Amino acid sequence: MSGVKVLRISVTDRCDLRCIYCMPEAGVPLVPMSEMLSYEEVAAVARAAMAAGIRRFRLTGGEPLARRGVVALVGLLAALKPDDLALTTNGLHLADFAAELKAAGLMRVTVSLDTLRPERFEAITRRPGLERILAGIAAARAAGLGPVKLNTVVIRGVNDDEVAGFVRFAAAEGVDLRFIELMPTSGLTPECKELGAWRPALFVKGEEIRARVEAAFGPLERLAENGGVAAVYRLGSGQRLGFITPVSEPFCGGCGRLRLGPDGRLRICLFDRGGLDLRKMLREGRAGAAELEAVFRAAFAAKTTWERGAIESLSSDMFRIGG
Ligand code: SAM
């Protein structure tokens, strides 16, 4: 484990989109509010994480902007003076919240968007809203929540014909684009009638996405810089592009992420099915600063020997622990 230490905090499992590869149309059994960490509990965990050397936080979900009062949580975390405080969002509510989030201390946002075509957007997310998301991206930039990152999952036969379009869009809008390989998460179940079970036929390798970019825009140069879990490349135009390839080129050695679920479970990996129940510790009075700090140190130590297993064994609910 050589990567920069990051705590990804999933603040809710609720989401207002139903992306075909992530959450079933009918939704999912949700964690009851009483079993979700309060913002004060999250802040206590984050404080201990900082004592154990984590200086970067990312809020995710579900959809983090769908949990009421999330701006207050941003304020609590910003008060800890981390080096980085970011948020990953579907962008639907970003135009409403961008200025408030910035004022509360948020530093930057990543927006997930898989198509630039309105009809296709509704087919993928099963909800309307592309215009709102585009307005949200603009609002985030205007509020100073940049550099805004755009994450695009590429799926064969669904949106893989938009690779070049996304590169042009990112250049025109001044956002950092990252293409992500589709992972066989539990959203991809037989009940997911649009995609069926995880079918390798849907999967587009990072290498193929890069080839498509090169065919349209010329050679990509690999940069040495560490883009977190993304490999960063540059086009002749100077535009930088990230590729996140958990399936074809696993990046475990460069992953310094821990994940806190909305229910207070701390996981060391997307493949970690169990995790440690911090909510129980907190509510039983066994989570003082020293105990929590020890938990974080042990979690990082466990990551050094962790073997994630085959990608097909990924069982994580992305909608719950936030990708
Ligand atoms: N609602 C927020 C958002 O839209 O970014 C945060 C949570 S969402 C689960 C985080 C990321 O996980 C999104 O970029 C989404 O596309 C990605 N994701 C979900 N399921 C995935 C899968 N099967 N393969 C690859 N990425 C996936």
XYZ file of C-alpha atoms in Angstrom, residues 184-186 259 263 265-277 306-317 320-321:
32
model
C -19.350 -6.476 -11.809
C -21.061 -4.910 -8.831
C -24.277 -6.132 -7.319
C -14.187 3.377 3.219
C -23.976 2.509 8.720
C -18.802 0.065 8.802
C -15.157 0.668 8.001
C -13.900 -1.343 5.032
C -10.355 -1.623 3.755
C -11.308 -2.454 0.160
C -14.274 -2.639 -2.219
C -13.876 -6.408 -1.862
C -14.049 -6.301 1.928
C -17.414 -7.895 2.697
C -17.298 -7.520 6.437
C -15.673 -4.409 7.727
C -15.517 -3.181 11.273
C -18.654 -1.850 12.986
C -4.902 -7.770 1.762
C -5.534 -9.853 -1.341
C -8.581 -8.652 -3.120
C -9.513 -11.788 -5.105
C -10.859 -12.110 -8.642
C -12.957 -9.224 -9.934
C -15.967 -11.551 -10.200
C -15.861 -11.969 -6.447
C -16.598 -8.271 -5.992
C -19.794 -8.227 -4.029
C -19.856 -4.665 -2.909
C -22.908 -2.531 -3.301
C -23.937 1.874 -0.485
C -20.205 2.370 -0.233
